[in-house]
Structure formats: structure tokens, C-alpha cells
Amino acid sequence: MIKKNKLNRIKHLLFTCILFVSNGSSILGQTSDKKYFAKPTEKQLIWQKMETIAFVHFSINTFTDMEWGYGNESPKLFNPTNLDCRQWVKICKEAGMKGIILTAKHHDGFCLWPSKYTEYSVKNSPWKKGKGDVIREFADACKEYDMKMGLYLSPWDCNHPDYGNPKYNEYFKKQLKELLTNYGEVFEIWFDGANGGRGFYGTDKLHTRTIDKDYYNWDEFEEIVKTLQPNCIIHGGKIADVRWVGNEEGYAAKTHWSTMHYADSYVEDMPVQYQLNTGHENGIRWFPSETDVSIRPGWYYHDSENHKIKSVPKLLDIYYESVGRNSLLLLNLSPNKQGRIFREDSLRLINWRKQLDLDFENNLIDNQTNFVANNQNQLKYAFDGDFNTFWKSNTEQAQIEIDFGKEQVFNRLVLQEYINEGQRIKRFTIKALVGNNWKNIIKGTTIGYKRILRLPDIATNKLQIHIEEALDQPLIADISIYNAPLVLSSPKIERNQKGEVSIMSPDKSGHVFYTLDGSDPSKNGLKYKAPFICDDKVTIKAVVINNETQGEIAERKFGPSKAQWKVVRQKGDFSKLFDGLSETTWIAKGDDVKSIVVDFGSKINISGLTYLPDQSRGNIGIALDFQIQVSRNGKHWKTMAEGEFSNIRNNPILQEIGFKRNSKVRFIKFITKTVADGQNALAIAELDVLSK
């Protein structure tokens, strides 16, 4: 019997041979004596050059304070008091976005347009007396501001009574045709990969993930898209144009290929999400990635997250680890119950764009710069700022020397391949002339459409780019160099179990100032010098100040003392549960380890529990559901909350579980029945309580 992985290799070889034999040439018109490269289509190229686009999550979940609804929420809950799609689009335009994708229908099944085929839509809401159409207003706003419009349509529908049988596929096709016919040009359609059981109309109390993987008629869905919107990029499905980056945290891998094999040829013993994050060298299809991440912890608006908007430095990290690593950034905004983007979200987004503009304001390569490499005649095309021209090396290994003619200080280097002919470069090294010696600055792997290297300040008059390994002769579309201004990150505030507070600045320059009363800190206030004890309920704010430059203010709210907390009836080192450090994780392995009991040492008033899953990029032992019990004596237990953590596998953020009423208890029990990916481990970075 032929093993599966060997059979996949044979299938891959046969497929490749067919491509080469057909018409006596290889795929995409290359002659048979050339190496094979997967190449982007014209619409994939146009899409990649957009670089940053926006997501907007707005629906019935906005009004229920949920991330994933169950489909049983009343349409009457949907009633934005000041909906303004023009505001959304205007903000995104000012932030340099090139397009916006709106959630027309999420997993709950509620439709933001008056669909003919369901009653679960805006037509049965009090908003505009049932005469409104969010998609129409959104489309008109995009047209007014010359922004490309995209739509998200969830295949999973918890509300529809036919979900789970063939009839639902016909319903879904009708809805897809409605959206792609009635609202103008759509640049991207988003089919979410999440799926589940029957939801509200079935026997499941909660969502299930038992739907058959071949349930959806993807071929028919995609044929509708290609027929009605031939220029539309498809995300998700069976024959998508672009791929998910493998996480919702906002990063692509440092090694990041735009090419991949088909699913039946993936590496069997490697997680699919990891392969999506890196791509496949020599992949036979051009399948670039899209990095989706929210400006807030969640995708929908929640009042409780108004102080958790990502900082400008964090958004810069996301940009450099997505666009700067050969991916496209899809950044989510969450309109509130009024139907408007929260003021702080919009300010953060605009300030992020202003900082990016400053980072790339002055290219240090000018008319006085000299260049040396093989194929000298074409070398100018690597520095002309035109992606459609390129320098081609005479050999697979190449070296480009840049002579500024005077000493320059730089900390950003932007490299772009001419991907029209495929992605080629595997490994490179950057060197700078320091004194009389060439010094290695950084080593890198892939480049692709765009690779942005963030470096410490480097003073030099000469720079070398060594392409050490490539699949074929490198094609360089553009090289640019910048000296970005200093951006001070917000400090990190931590408190360990003993009540000792530490405030750490990620930056080497500047001083940290803080307050303990919730007021904004300034350089006239308390200056942080060393860890201090503060073991009561407290709000701490801190900021880094360097001369006249001030970073963003960090804020942490701490509850009751954890000094006496301990875990009962289990062995092991549980200090990591209460150490205040998100980067440390308690891990228990074994199928029987699905709960943990905490003894507070005395009775305390609590209103809920917070659970932070493992924060490593491997994400070990994530609980998918929960039951929270409390006790005054450790013998008699009462269930205070139970449910599931929606989307926690892809977005492992802090989970807040509120109780319907306060309780004065000494013990709390966290129980889970299901761990992500079937792992026989439970991992917890932090457990804490909510206290009003």
C-alpha cells in the first residue's frame, strides 16, 4: 500500500508534469528550459499593492456585547441611534487605507441588508422603521470617498432552519447574488472559515464544530463570484485567491512565501496554521496572505475595551510584521451602538498613519548616491521608486553596494522583489561599513512583494546587500532607506503575587513617571526608580518621557491582594498563575486535567473571573468552554457562569466572565470540557477575579 504522504508527492509530481507538457511549455507561459515559478494574477497584484485595508465588524453582536451570537437574538435589538457609514469610510481614507470590508452577515445569521430570503435582517429591526439598508449606505459612502468596497458573508448561519442540509446552500447562493448584484463593484468577498452546528434551531445548547468539511458547495459559490464580480478577490473557500495568515494577532512569519501547495500536499506532521503563516517554498500556486487583526482585543465593540485600544507603537509593530513581511494588513474597526467609530479608535488610527508617514518621509537614496552591482546598466531600476521596473542579477547570488557619498544615519531598509515573475530570494545579509570594516547588520530570509527591516540607528557611508541564496536570478523592483524618528512605547505595568509593582519601559531612553490615583502622569509627578509594594485595589497609570517627547500612557487596574492565593488538591508550581506576567504560563498535561481550584485564603467579594490563555505563539492548552463554580467552604459548590469562549483559538485574548451578582466566597473553580486542537493539556497564563 502506498503511504499517504508518498501518494501526495506522486500526485504533485504528476500535476507539475501535466503543466509542463501542456502546449510544450510550463505554467504561465514560461518555456520548458526555465525554472517553474507560480506567479500572481493581475487582480492578485492589484490587491497586494493596496497594502493596508480595513475591516468593519458591526451587527447584532454590537448590541448584545458578544463576539459570536447564537442566532436567537431578536432583530429588535438592532437600533443604532446615529449610524454614519460616511464617518467609517472617511476615517479609513484619512488613515491611508485603500479599501474596507464590512460584515454583511456574521455567524448568527443577522443580515445588514433587507434580504428577500430571510426575516432575520434589518427589515425587522426598529432602525429606520425597518426601511434601512446598512450595505446600501456603506456602498454609497465608499463611492463618495473613492474607496474600494468589500463584503464579509459568513457561510455559517446559526439562525437559518435549513443550516446543515443541502437546502441551506441554495439559500446562501441567493444571498451571495443579492450582495454581488445590487451594491456596485466589490473588490474582495470574505468567506469566514469558522463553521458549526445547527445553533438555535438545533439540539445544541452552544455552538458545535461538527459540520462536514465538504458541506458547502464552494465551486458553485465561487462561480457566482467570478461571474458577477470577475475582479473580486476571494478569501476563504475551496479555490480562494488569498489565504489567512494563520492567526488573528497581526503577524506574518519572518520567512514568508506567497506560494503554497494545495491542501492535500501540506506537510502532515506540521500544524496547518503554521504552514499558512510561512507559506511553502516552491509552492505550485500563488496564494498570498492577508493578516487580519483588530485595533481592539475583540472584533466587535465592547464598552469594557475602551481602554484597551492598541497603542500606536503596537500598531506600528503590526504593520512592520505584516506589510513589512510580504503580507497585506486587514485592520479591524468596531462601530459602537450609535453606529459610529469610537473617538479614541479613530484618533489612534490617524496617529498611526501620521507616524508611518514620518517613518517613510525622506528616502536617503538621492541623486548623489552611487550603486555598484553586476548588470550595472539595469541597476538604476532598483532605485527609481517604480515597482514596474526592476534590476535583474546576472547570477543567483548577487551583491549590491550603495555609496551615500557621505555618512548617513538610517534605521529602516525597504526591499521589494518584482513578484510579477514569482518570488525568488531565500536568504540575504545586510552589511554596513563601520570604520574600515564591513559589519553584518542583519540576516534575513524571504523578501517577496515587500520586506521592511527595522534596525537600530546605523551610521555609515556605505551599505551592501548580499543575496546569498535564491531560486533563480533575483529581480529587485525597489530599494529605499530611511531614518525613522523615535517613537516611545508605553511602559509595561506588572504586579506579582506579593503585591510588588514593576513598571518597565521597552525603550532605553527616557524616564518613567506614574500615578496611583487614576490621573494622567506627567514629568512633575512620581518618577519610577525601583519596584514598590502596592497590594490594594488600585489604578496605576504610567508614561515614558524623553526630553520633550512623550509616549502613550499605559494603564492597569489591579484588584484585591493575591498574597494568600493558592491552588488546592493539585501538585505543581502554580506561581505562574498569579505572577502578573502574561509571558509565563502554568501548563498541566493529561486528559484528566481540565479544572483548577483556587483558595483565596479568606472570603472576598467577587463579581467574576478573568482567564488569560497561553500567550506564546504556539498557544498551548486553550480552553474553548468554561464552567465557573464558587464555594465558601470548599465543600458545597454553586455554578455562577458557564458557556464558551467565542473565537478564542484564533484570538487568545483576556476573557472576562461576569457573574449576575456579586458573591462573597473563599474558593473558585475553573472547569473546561474542551481544549483547542484536541490537546491533552490545560494552560493558563493568568487567573484573576473581577471585583466591583
PDB file of N, CA and C in Angstrom, residues 4-95:
ATOM      1  N   LYS A   4       0.212   7.743   2.476  1.00  0.00           N
ATOM      2  CA  LYS A   4      -0.490   8.963   2.062  1.00  0.00           C
ATOM      3  C   LYS A   4       0.469  10.055   1.616  1.00  0.00           C
ATOM      4  N   ASN A   5       1.557  10.285   2.413  1.00  0.00           N
ATOM      5  CA  ASN A   5       2.465  11.375   2.042  1.00  0.00           C
ATOM      6  C   ASN A   5       3.191  11.073   0.745  1.00  0.00           C
ATOM      7  N   LYS A   6       3.501   9.774   0.494  1.00  0.00           N
ATOM      8  CA  LYS A   6       4.144   9.408  -0.764  1.00  0.00           C
ATOM      9  C   LYS A   6       3.175   9.582  -1.923  1.00  0.00           C
ATOM     10  N   LEU A   7       1.907   9.225  -1.676  1.00  0.00           N
ATOM     11  CA  LEU A   7       0.885   9.391  -2.707  1.00  0.00           C
ATOM     12  C   LEU A   7       0.710  10.864  -3.053  1.00  0.00           C
ATOM     13  N   ASN A   8       0.745  11.738  -2.035  1.00  0.00           N
ATOM     14  CA  ASN A   8       0.627  13.176  -2.289  1.00  0.00           C
ATOM     15  C   ASN A   8       1.771  13.684  -3.141  1.00  0.00           C
ATOM     16  N   ARG A   9       2.993  13.155  -2.883  1.00  0.00           N
ATOM     17  CA  ARG A   9       4.143  13.583  -3.678  1.00  0.00           C
ATOM     18  C   ARG A   9       3.991  13.138  -5.128  1.00  0.00           C
ATOM     19  N   ILE A  10       3.477  11.921  -5.314  1.00  0.00           N
ATOM     20  CA  ILE A  10       3.257  11.421  -6.678  1.00  0.00           C
ATOM     21  C   ILE A  10       2.228  12.282  -7.393  1.00  0.00           C
ATOM     22  N   LYS A  11       1.125  12.623  -6.671  1.00  0.00           N
ATOM     23  CA  LYS A  11       0.090  13.468  -7.265  1.00  0.00           C
ATOM     24  C   LYS A  11       0.646  14.831  -7.643  1.00  0.00           C
ATOM     25  N   HIS A  12       1.472  15.389  -6.736  1.00  0.00           N
ATOM     26  CA  HIS A  12       2.091  16.693  -7.011  1.00  0.00           C
ATOM     27  C   HIS A  12       2.989  16.621  -8.234  1.00  0.00           C
ATOM     28  N   LEU A  13       3.781  15.515  -8.356  1.00  0.00           N
ATOM     29  CA  LEU A  13       4.683  15.355  -9.494  1.00  0.00           C
ATOM     30  C   LEU A  13       3.902  15.230 -10.794  1.00  0.00           C
ATOM     31  N   LEU A  14       2.819  14.444 -10.755  1.00  0.00           N
ATOM     32  CA  LEU A  14       2.004  14.276 -11.963  1.00  0.00           C
ATOM     33  C   LEU A  14       1.374  15.605 -12.381  1.00  0.00           C
ATOM     34  N   PHE A  15       0.875  16.364 -11.382  1.00  0.00           N
ATOM     35  CA  PHE A  15       0.258  17.655 -11.679  1.00  0.00           C
ATOM     36  C   PHE A  15       1.260  18.600 -12.322  1.00  0.00           C
ATOM     37  N   THR A  16       2.480  18.633 -11.767  1.00  0.00           N
ATOM     38  CA  THR A  16       3.514  19.515 -12.303  1.00  0.00           C
ATOM     39  C   THR A  16       3.903  19.103 -13.709  1.00  0.00           C
ATOM     40  N   CYS A  17       4.007  17.782 -13.929  1.00  0.00           N
ATOM     41  CA  CYS A  17       4.371  17.296 -15.263  1.00  0.00           C
ATOM     42  C   CYS A  17       3.315  17.683 -16.292  1.00  0.00           C
ATOM     43  N   ILE A  18       2.047  17.582 -15.900  1.00  0.00           N
ATOM     44  CA  ILE A  18       0.973  17.961 -16.817  1.00  0.00           C
ATOM     45  C   ILE A  18       1.091  19.421 -17.207  1.00  0.00           C
ATOM     46  N   LEU A  19       1.405  20.264 -16.225  1.00  0.00           N
ATOM     47  CA  LEU A  19       1.546  21.693 -16.503  1.00  0.00           C
ATOM     48  C   LEU A  19       2.654  21.957 -17.502  1.00  0.00           C
ATOM     49  N   PHE A  20       3.762  21.213 -17.379  1.00  0.00           N
ATOM     50  CA  PHE A  20       4.899  21.446 -18.253  1.00  0.00           C
ATOM     51  C   PHE A  20       4.674  20.876 -19.652  1.00  0.00           C
ATOM     52  N   VAL A  21       3.996  19.718 -19.708  1.00  0.00           N
ATOM     53  CA  VAL A  21       3.814  19.071 -21.007  1.00  0.00           C
ATOM     54  C   VAL A  21       2.788  19.806 -21.854  1.00  0.00           C
ATOM     55  N   SER A  22       1.773  20.357 -21.202  1.00  0.00           N
ATOM     56  CA  SER A  22       0.707  21.028 -21.935  1.00  0.00           C
ATOM     57  C   SER A  22       1.262  22.130 -22.840  1.00  0.00           C
ATOM     58  N   ASN A  23       0.992  22.038 -24.152  1.00  0.00           N
ATOM     59  CA  ASN A  23       1.441  23.020 -25.149  1.00  0.00           C
ATOM     60  C   ASN A  23       2.959  23.164 -25.216  1.00  0.00           C
ATOM     61  N   GLY A  24       3.681  22.180 -24.676  1.00  0.00           N
ATOM     62  CA  GLY A  24       5.140  22.208 -24.763  1.00  0.00           C
ATOM     63  C   GLY A  24       5.778  23.251 -23.896  1.00  0.00           C
ATOM     64  N   SER A  25       5.076  23.792 -22.905  1.00  0.00           N
ATOM     65  CA  SER A  25       5.648  24.821 -22.045  1.00  0.00           C
ATOM     66  C   SER A  25       5.143  24.644 -20.628  1.00  0.00           C
ATOM     67  N   SER A  26       5.745  25.383 -19.705  1.00  0.00           N
ATOM     68  CA  SER A  26       5.333  25.320 -18.300  1.00  0.00           C
ATOM     69  C   SER A  26       4.191  26.283 -18.053  1.00  0.00           C
ATOM     70  N   ILE A  27       3.718  26.287 -16.814  1.00  0.00           N
ATOM     71  CA  ILE A  27       2.598  27.143 -16.435  1.00  0.00           C
ATOM     72  C   ILE A  27       2.920  28.621 -16.647  1.00  0.00           C
ATOM     73  N   LEU A  28       1.912  29.386 -16.949  1.00  0.00           N
ATOM     74  CA  LEU A  28       2.003  30.835 -17.097  1.00  0.00           C
ATOM     75  C   LEU A  28       2.961  31.263 -18.197  1.00  0.00           C
ATOM     76  N   GLY A  29       3.158  30.400 -19.196  1.00  0.00           N
ATOM     77  CA  GLY A  29       3.861  30.826 -20.390  1.00  0.00           C
ATOM     78  C   GLY A  29       5.361  30.728 -20.358  1.00  0.00           C
ATOM     79  N   GLN A  30       5.983  30.243 -19.274  1.00  0.00           N
ATOM     80  CA  GLN A  30       7.427  30.112 -19.271  1.00  0.00           C
ATOM     81  C   GLN A  30       7.827  28.917 -20.131  1.00  0.00           C
ATOM     82  N   THR A  31       8.925  29.046 -20.832  1.00  0.00           N
ATOM     83  CA  THR A  31       9.386  27.940 -21.673  1.00  0.00           C
ATOM     84  C   THR A  31       9.943  26.836 -20.803  1.00  0.00           C
ATOM     85  N   SER A  32       9.979  25.616 -21.337  1.00  0.00           N
ATOM     86  CA  SER A  32      10.299  24.444 -20.547  1.00  0.00           C
ATOM     87  C   SER A  32      11.738  24.391 -20.075  1.00  0.00           C
ATOM     88  N   ASP A  33      12.649  25.203 -20.625  1.00  0.00           N
ATOM     89  CA  ASP A  33      14.035  25.178 -20.159  1.00  0.00           C
ATOM     90  C   ASP A  33      14.263  26.158 -19.013  1.00  0.00           C
ATOM     91  N   LYS A  34      13.199  26.796 -18.519  1.00  0.00           N
ATOM     92  CA  LYS A  34      13.299  27.724 -17.399  1.00  0.00           C
ATOM     93  C   LYS A  34      12.735  27.068 -16.143  1.00  0.00           C
ATOM     94  N   LYS A  35      13.144  27.562 -14.992  1.00  0.00           N
ATOM     95  CA  LYS A  35      12.612  27.064 -13.740  1.00  0.00           C
ATOM     96  C   LYS A  35      11.157  27.499 -13.592  1.00  0.00           C
ATOM     97  N   TYR A  36      10.361  26.633 -12.958  1.00  0.00           N
ATOM     98  CA  TYR A  36       8.942  26.929 -12.768  1.00  0.00           C
ATOM     99  C   TYR A  36       8.731  27.866 -11.583  1.00  0.00           C
ATOM    100  N   PHE A  37       7.940  28.901 -11.784  1.00  0.00           N
ATOM    101  CA  PHE A  37       7.543  29.783 -10.691  1.00  0.00           C
ATOM    102  C   PHE A  37       6.044  30.029 -10.769  1.00  0.00           C
ATOM    103  N   ALA A  38       5.367  29.858  -9.627  1.00  0.00           N
ATOM    104  CA  ALA A  38       3.991  30.335  -9.546  1.00  0.00           C
ATOM    105  C   ALA A  38       4.026  31.856  -9.580  1.00  0.00           C
ATOM    106  N   LYS A  39       3.056  32.445 -10.252  1.00  0.00           N
ATOM    107  CA  LYS A  39       3.025  33.900 -10.407  1.00  0.00           C
ATOM    108  C   LYS A  39       1.648  34.445 -10.048  1.00  0.00           C
ATOM    109  N   PRO A  40       1.599  35.704  -9.618  1.00  0.00           N
ATOM    110  CA  PRO A  40       0.307  36.305  -9.295  1.00  0.00           C
ATOM    111  C   PRO A  40      -0.490  36.641 -10.551  1.00  0.00           C
ATOM    112  N   THR A  41      -1.810  36.580 -10.415  1.00  0.00           N
ATOM    113  CA  THR A  41      -2.672  37.098 -11.464  1.00  0.00           C
ATOM    114  C   THR A  41      -2.698  38.619 -11.361  1.00  0.00           C
ATOM    115  N   GLU A  42      -3.273  39.262 -12.343  1.00  0.00           N
ATOM    116  CA  GLU A  42      -3.342  40.724 -12.328  1.00  0.00           C
ATOM    117  C   GLU A  42      -4.138  41.219 -11.123  1.00  0.00           C
ATOM    118  N   LYS A  43      -5.253  40.547 -10.799  1.00  0.00           N
ATOM    119  CA  LYS A  43      -6.052  41.027  -9.665  1.00  0.00           C
ATOM    120  C   LYS A  43      -5.349  40.750  -8.337  1.00  0.00           C
ATOM    121  N   GLN A  44      -4.539  39.700  -8.267  1.00  0.00           N
ATOM    122  CA  GLN A  44      -3.749  39.470  -7.054  1.00  0.00           C
ATOM    123  C   GLN A  44      -2.682  40.545  -6.882  1.00  0.00           C
ATOM    124  N   LEU A  45      -2.085  40.981  -7.983  1.00  0.00           N
ATOM    125  CA  LEU A  45      -1.098  42.063  -7.924  1.00  0.00           C
ATOM    126  C   LEU A  45      -1.742  43.368  -7.454  1.00  0.00           C
ATOM    127  N   ILE A  46      -2.886  43.693  -8.027  1.00  0.00           N
ATOM    128  CA  ILE A  46      -3.593  44.921  -7.636  1.00  0.00           C
ATOM    129  C   ILE A  46      -3.925  44.872  -6.151  1.00  0.00           C
ATOM    130  N   TRP A  47      -4.411  43.712  -5.698  1.00  0.00           N
ATOM    131  CA  TRP A  47      -4.763  43.526  -4.285  1.00  0.00           C
ATOM    132  C   TRP A  47      -3.540  43.701  -3.383  1.00  0.00           C
ATOM    133  N   GLN A  48      -2.415  43.078  -3.718  1.00  0.00           N
ATOM    134  CA  GLN A  48      -1.211  43.145  -2.888  1.00  0.00           C
ATOM    135  C   GLN A  48      -0.713  44.581  -2.751  1.00  0.00           C
ATOM    136  N   LYS A  49      -0.802  45.350  -3.818  1.00  0.00           N
ATOM    137  CA  LYS A  49      -0.315  46.727  -3.796  1.00  0.00           C
ATOM    138  C   LYS A  49      -1.183  47.653  -2.946  1.00  0.00           C
ATOM    139  N   MET A  50      -2.366  47.190  -2.541  1.00  0.00           N
ATOM    140  CA  MET A  50      -3.186  48.002  -1.640  1.00  0.00           C
ATOM    141  C   MET A  50      -2.528  48.094  -0.258  1.00  0.00           C
ATOM    142  N   GLU A  51      -1.838  47.074   0.157  1.00  0.00           N
ATOM    143  CA  GLU A  51      -1.026  47.006   1.380  1.00  0.00           C
ATOM    144  C   GLU A  51      -1.824  47.064   2.670  1.00  0.00           C
ATOM    145  N   THR A  52      -2.654  48.071   2.884  1.00  0.00           N
ATOM    146  CA  THR A  52      -3.456  48.167   4.108  1.00  0.00           C
ATOM    147  C   THR A  52      -4.913  48.426   3.752  1.00  0.00           C
ATOM    148  N   ILE A  53      -5.791  47.584   4.306  1.00  0.00           N
ATOM    149  CA  ILE A  53      -7.228  47.760   4.124  1.00  0.00           C
ATOM    150  C   ILE A  53      -7.897  47.604   5.485  1.00  0.00           C
ATOM    151  N   ALA A  54      -9.158  47.973   5.560  1.00  0.00           N
ATOM    152  CA  ALA A  54      -9.870  47.963   6.843  1.00  0.00           C
ATOM    153  C   ALA A  54     -10.949  46.896   6.865  1.00  0.00           C
ATOM    154  N   PHE A  55     -11.186  46.379   8.055  1.00  0.00           N
ATOM    155  CA  PHE A  55     -12.310  45.504   8.361  1.00  0.00           C
ATOM    156  C   PHE A  55     -13.266  46.318   9.221  1.00  0.00           C
ATOM    157  N   VAL A  56     -14.560  46.109   9.093  1.00  0.00           N
ATOM    158  CA  VAL A  56     -15.529  46.719   9.995  1.00  0.00           C
ATOM    159  C   VAL A  56     -16.489  45.636  10.461  1.00  0.00           C
ATOM    160  N   HIS A  57     -16.473  45.352  11.769  1.00  0.00           N
ATOM    161  CA  HIS A  57     -17.397  44.393  12.363  1.00  0.00           C
ATOM    162  C   HIS A  57     -18.524  45.171  13.056  1.00  0.00           C
ATOM    163  N   PHE A  58     -19.716  45.034  12.518  1.00  0.00           N
ATOM    164  CA  PHE A  58     -20.884  45.747  13.049  1.00  0.00           C
ATOM    165  C   PHE A  58     -22.106  44.909  12.743  1.00  0.00           C
ATOM    166  N   SER A  59     -22.886  44.559  13.772  1.00  0.00           N
ATOM    167  CA  SER A  59     -24.057  43.721  13.557  1.00  0.00           C
ATOM    168  C   SER A  59     -24.859  43.627  14.847  1.00  0.00           C
ATOM    169  N   ILE A  60     -25.680  42.595  14.952  1.00  0.00           N
ATOM    170  CA  ILE A  60     -26.482  42.387  16.155  1.00  0.00           C
ATOM    171  C   ILE A  60     -25.588  42.172  17.371  1.00  0.00           C
ATOM    172  N   ASN A  61     -24.365  41.623  17.152  1.00  0.00           N
ATOM    173  CA  ASN A  61     -23.433  41.391  18.267  1.00  0.00           C
ATOM    174  C   ASN A  61     -23.029  42.691  18.952  1.00  0.00           C
ATOM    175  N   THR A  62     -23.029  43.775  18.200  1.00  0.00           N
ATOM    176  CA  THR A  62     -22.693  45.079  18.770  1.00  0.00           C
ATOM    177  C   THR A  62     -23.650  45.443  19.897  1.00  0.00           C
ATOM    178  N   PHE A  63     -24.887  44.983  19.799  1.00  0.00           N
ATOM    179  CA  PHE A  63     -25.926  45.355  20.753  1.00  0.00           C
ATOM    180  C   PHE A  63     -26.118  44.313  21.849  1.00  0.00           C
ATOM    181  N   THR A  64     -25.502  43.147  21.698  1.00  0.00           N
ATOM    182  CA  THR A  64     -25.605  42.097  22.715  1.00  0.00           C
ATOM    183  C   THR A  64     -24.306  41.925  23.489  1.00  0.00           C
ATOM    184  N   ASP A  65     -23.263  42.690  23.119  1.00  0.00           N
ATOM    185  CA  ASP A  65     -21.959  42.623  23.782  1.00  0.00           C
ATOM    186  C   ASP A  65     -21.318  41.244  23.614  1.00  0.00           C
ATOM    187  N   MET A  66     -21.537  40.638  22.433  1.00  0.00           N
ATOM    188  CA  MET A  66     -20.995  39.308  22.162  1.00  0.00           C
ATOM    189  C   MET A  66     -20.036  39.356  20.979  1.00  0.00           C
ATOM    190  N   GLU A  67     -19.231  38.320  20.842  1.00  0.00           N
ATOM    191  CA  GLU A  67     -18.367  38.161  19.677  1.00  0.00           C
ATOM    192  C   GLU A  67     -19.005  37.209  18.666  1.00  0.00           C
ATOM    193  N   TRP A  68     -19.554  36.103  19.147  1.00  0.00           N
ATOM    194  CA  TRP A  68     -20.288  35.169  18.293  1.00  0.00           C
ATOM    195  C   TRP A  68     -21.689  35.012  18.869  1.00  0.00           C
ATOM    196  N   GLY A  69     -22.697  35.422  18.109  1.00  0.00           N
ATOM    197  CA  GLY A  69     -24.065  35.237  18.559  1.00  0.00           C
ATOM    198  C   GLY A  69     -24.559  33.833  18.265  1.00  0.00           C
ATOM    199  N   TYR A  70     -25.736  33.516  18.801  1.00  0.00           N
ATOM    200  CA  TYR A  70     -26.307  32.180  18.627  1.00  0.00           C
ATOM    201  C   TYR A  70     -27.426  32.135  17.586  1.00  0.00           C
ATOM    202  N   GLY A  71     -27.793  33.288  17.054  1.00  0.00           N
ATOM    203  CA  GLY A  71     -28.857  33.311  16.060  1.00  0.00           C
ATOM    204  C   GLY A  71     -30.235  33.427  16.657  1.00  0.00           C
ATOM    205  N   ASN A  72     -30.329  33.479  17.992  1.00  0.00           N
ATOM    206  CA  ASN A  72     -31.634  33.618  18.640  1.00  0.00           C
ATOM    207  C   ASN A  72     -31.853  35.002  19.213  1.00  0.00           C
ATOM    208  N   GLU A  73     -30.963  35.935  18.883  1.00  0.00           N
ATOM    209  CA  GLU A  73     -31.100  37.308  19.365  1.00  0.00           C
ATOM    210  C   GLU A  73     -32.169  38.036  18.534  1.00  0.00           C
ATOM    211  N   SER A  74     -33.012  38.790  19.181  1.00  0.00           N
ATOM    212  CA  SER A  74     -34.117  39.455  18.483  1.00  0.00           C
ATOM    213  C   SER A  74     -33.603  40.549  17.552  1.00  0.00           C
ATOM    214  N   PRO A  75     -34.132  40.626  16.331  1.00  0.00           N
ATOM    215  CA  PRO A  75     -33.775  41.720  15.412  1.00  0.00           C
ATOM    216  C   PRO A  75     -34.103  43.095  16.000  1.00  0.00           C
ATOM    217  N   LYS A  76     -35.025  43.142  16.957  1.00  0.00           N
ATOM    218  CA  LYS A  76     -35.426  44.416  17.550  1.00  0.00           C
ATOM    219  C   LYS A  76     -34.300  45.051  18.372  1.00  0.00           C
ATOM    220  N   LEU A  77     -33.269  44.257  18.675  1.00  0.00           N
ATOM    221  CA  LEU A  77     -32.125  44.794  19.415  1.00  0.00           C
ATOM    222  C   LEU A  77     -31.264  45.702  18.542  1.00  0.00           C
ATOM    223  N   PHE A  78     -31.343  45.492  17.232  1.00  0.00           N
ATOM    224  CA  PHE A  78     -30.509  46.274  16.317  1.00  0.00           C
ATOM    225  C   PHE A  78     -31.151  47.643  16.096  1.00  0.00           C
ATOM    226  N   ASN A  79     -30.564  48.673  16.707  1.00  0.00           N
ATOM    227  CA  ASN A  79     -31.149  50.002  16.580  1.00  0.00           C
ATOM    228  C   ASN A  79     -30.099  51.090  16.804  1.00  0.00           C
ATOM    229  N   PRO A  80     -29.141  51.234  15.878  1.00  0.00           N
ATOM    230  CA  PRO A  80     -28.144  52.303  16.022  1.00  0.00           C
ATOM    231  C   PRO A  80     -28.827  53.663  15.984  1.00  0.00           C
ATOM    232  N   THR A  81     -28.445  54.534  16.901  1.00  0.00           N
ATOM    233  CA  THR A  81     -29.119  55.831  17.017  1.00  0.00           C
ATOM    234  C   THR A  81     -28.509  56.913  16.132  1.00  0.00           C
ATOM    235  N   ASN A  82     -27.292  56.660  15.632  1.00  0.00           N
ATOM    236  CA  ASN A  82     -26.636  57.690  14.812  1.00  0.00           C
ATOM    237  C   ASN A  82     -25.689  57.043  13.799  1.00  0.00           C
ATOM    238  N   LEU A  83     -26.192  56.044  13.101  1.00  0.00           N
ATOM    239  CA  LEU A  83     -25.363  55.309  12.148  1.00  0.00           C
ATOM    240  C   LEU A  83     -24.806  56.247  11.077  1.00  0.00           C
ATOM    241  N   ASP A  84     -23.500  56.172  10.855  1.00  0.00           N
ATOM    242  CA  ASP A  84     -22.863  57.056   9.880  1.00  0.00           C
ATOM    243  C   ASP A  84     -21.741  56.302   9.174  1.00  0.00           C
ATOM    244  N   CYS A  85     -22.065  55.616   8.092  1.00  0.00           N
ATOM    245  CA  CYS A  85     -21.059  54.886   7.316  1.00  0.00           C
ATOM    246  C   CYS A  85     -20.039  55.839   6.700  1.00  0.00           C
ATOM    247  N   ARG A  86     -20.453  57.068   6.428  1.00  0.00           N
ATOM    248  CA  ARG A  86     -19.520  58.048   5.877  1.00  0.00           C
ATOM    249  C   ARG A  86     -18.385  58.314   6.862  1.00  0.00           C
ATOM    250  N   GLN A  87     -18.726  58.315   8.168  1.00  0.00           N
ATOM    251  CA  GLN A  87     -17.685  58.525   9.173  1.00  0.00           C
ATOM    252  C   GLN A  87     -16.665  57.382   9.138  1.00  0.00           C
ATOM    253  N   TRP A  88     -17.143  56.131   9.026  1.00  0.00           N
ATOM    254  CA  TRP A  88     -16.232  54.985   8.959  1.00  0.00           C
ATOM    255  C   TRP A  88     -15.257  55.148   7.796  1.00  0.00           C
ATOM    256  N   VAL A  89     -15.838  55.413   6.633  1.00  0.00           N
ATOM    257  CA  VAL A  89     -15.038  55.443   5.404  1.00  0.00           C
ATOM    258  C   VAL A  89     -14.078  56.630   5.417  1.00  0.00           C
ATOM    259  N   LYS A  90     -14.542  57.767   5.900  1.00  0.00           N
ATOM    260  CA  LYS A  90     -13.689  58.960   5.957  1.00  0.00           C
ATOM    261  C   LYS A  90     -12.476  58.711   6.849  1.00  0.00           C
ATOM    262  N   ILE A  91     -12.683  58.083   8.004  1.00  0.00           N
ATOM    263  CA  ILE A  91     -11.580  57.776   8.913  1.00  0.00           C
ATOM    264  C   ILE A  91     -10.581  56.844   8.244  1.00  0.00           C
ATOM    265  N   CYS A  92     -11.075  55.826   7.591  1.00  0.00           N
ATOM    266  CA  CYS A  92     -10.189  54.869   6.919  1.00  0.00           C
ATOM    267  C   CYS A  92      -9.421  55.526   5.778  1.00  0.00           C
ATOM    268  N   LYS A  93     -10.080  56.424   5.074  1.00  0.00           N
ATOM    269  CA  LYS A  93      -9.415  57.163   3.996  1.00  0.00           C
ATOM    270  C   LYS A  93      -8.270  58.001   4.560  1.00  0.00           C
ATOM    271  N   GLU A  94      -8.540  58.714   5.647  1.00  0.00           N
ATOM    272  CA  GLU A  94      -7.518  59.557   6.258  1.00  0.00           C
ATOM    273  C   GLU A  94      -6.370  58.729   6.824  1.00  0.00           C
ATOM    274  N   ALA A  95      -6.655  57.471   7.174  1.00  0.00           N
ATOM    275  CA  ALA A  95      -5.624  56.591   7.718  1.00  0.00           C
ATOM    276  C   ALA A  95      -4.860  55.850   6.626  1.00  0.00           C
TER     277      ALA A  95
END
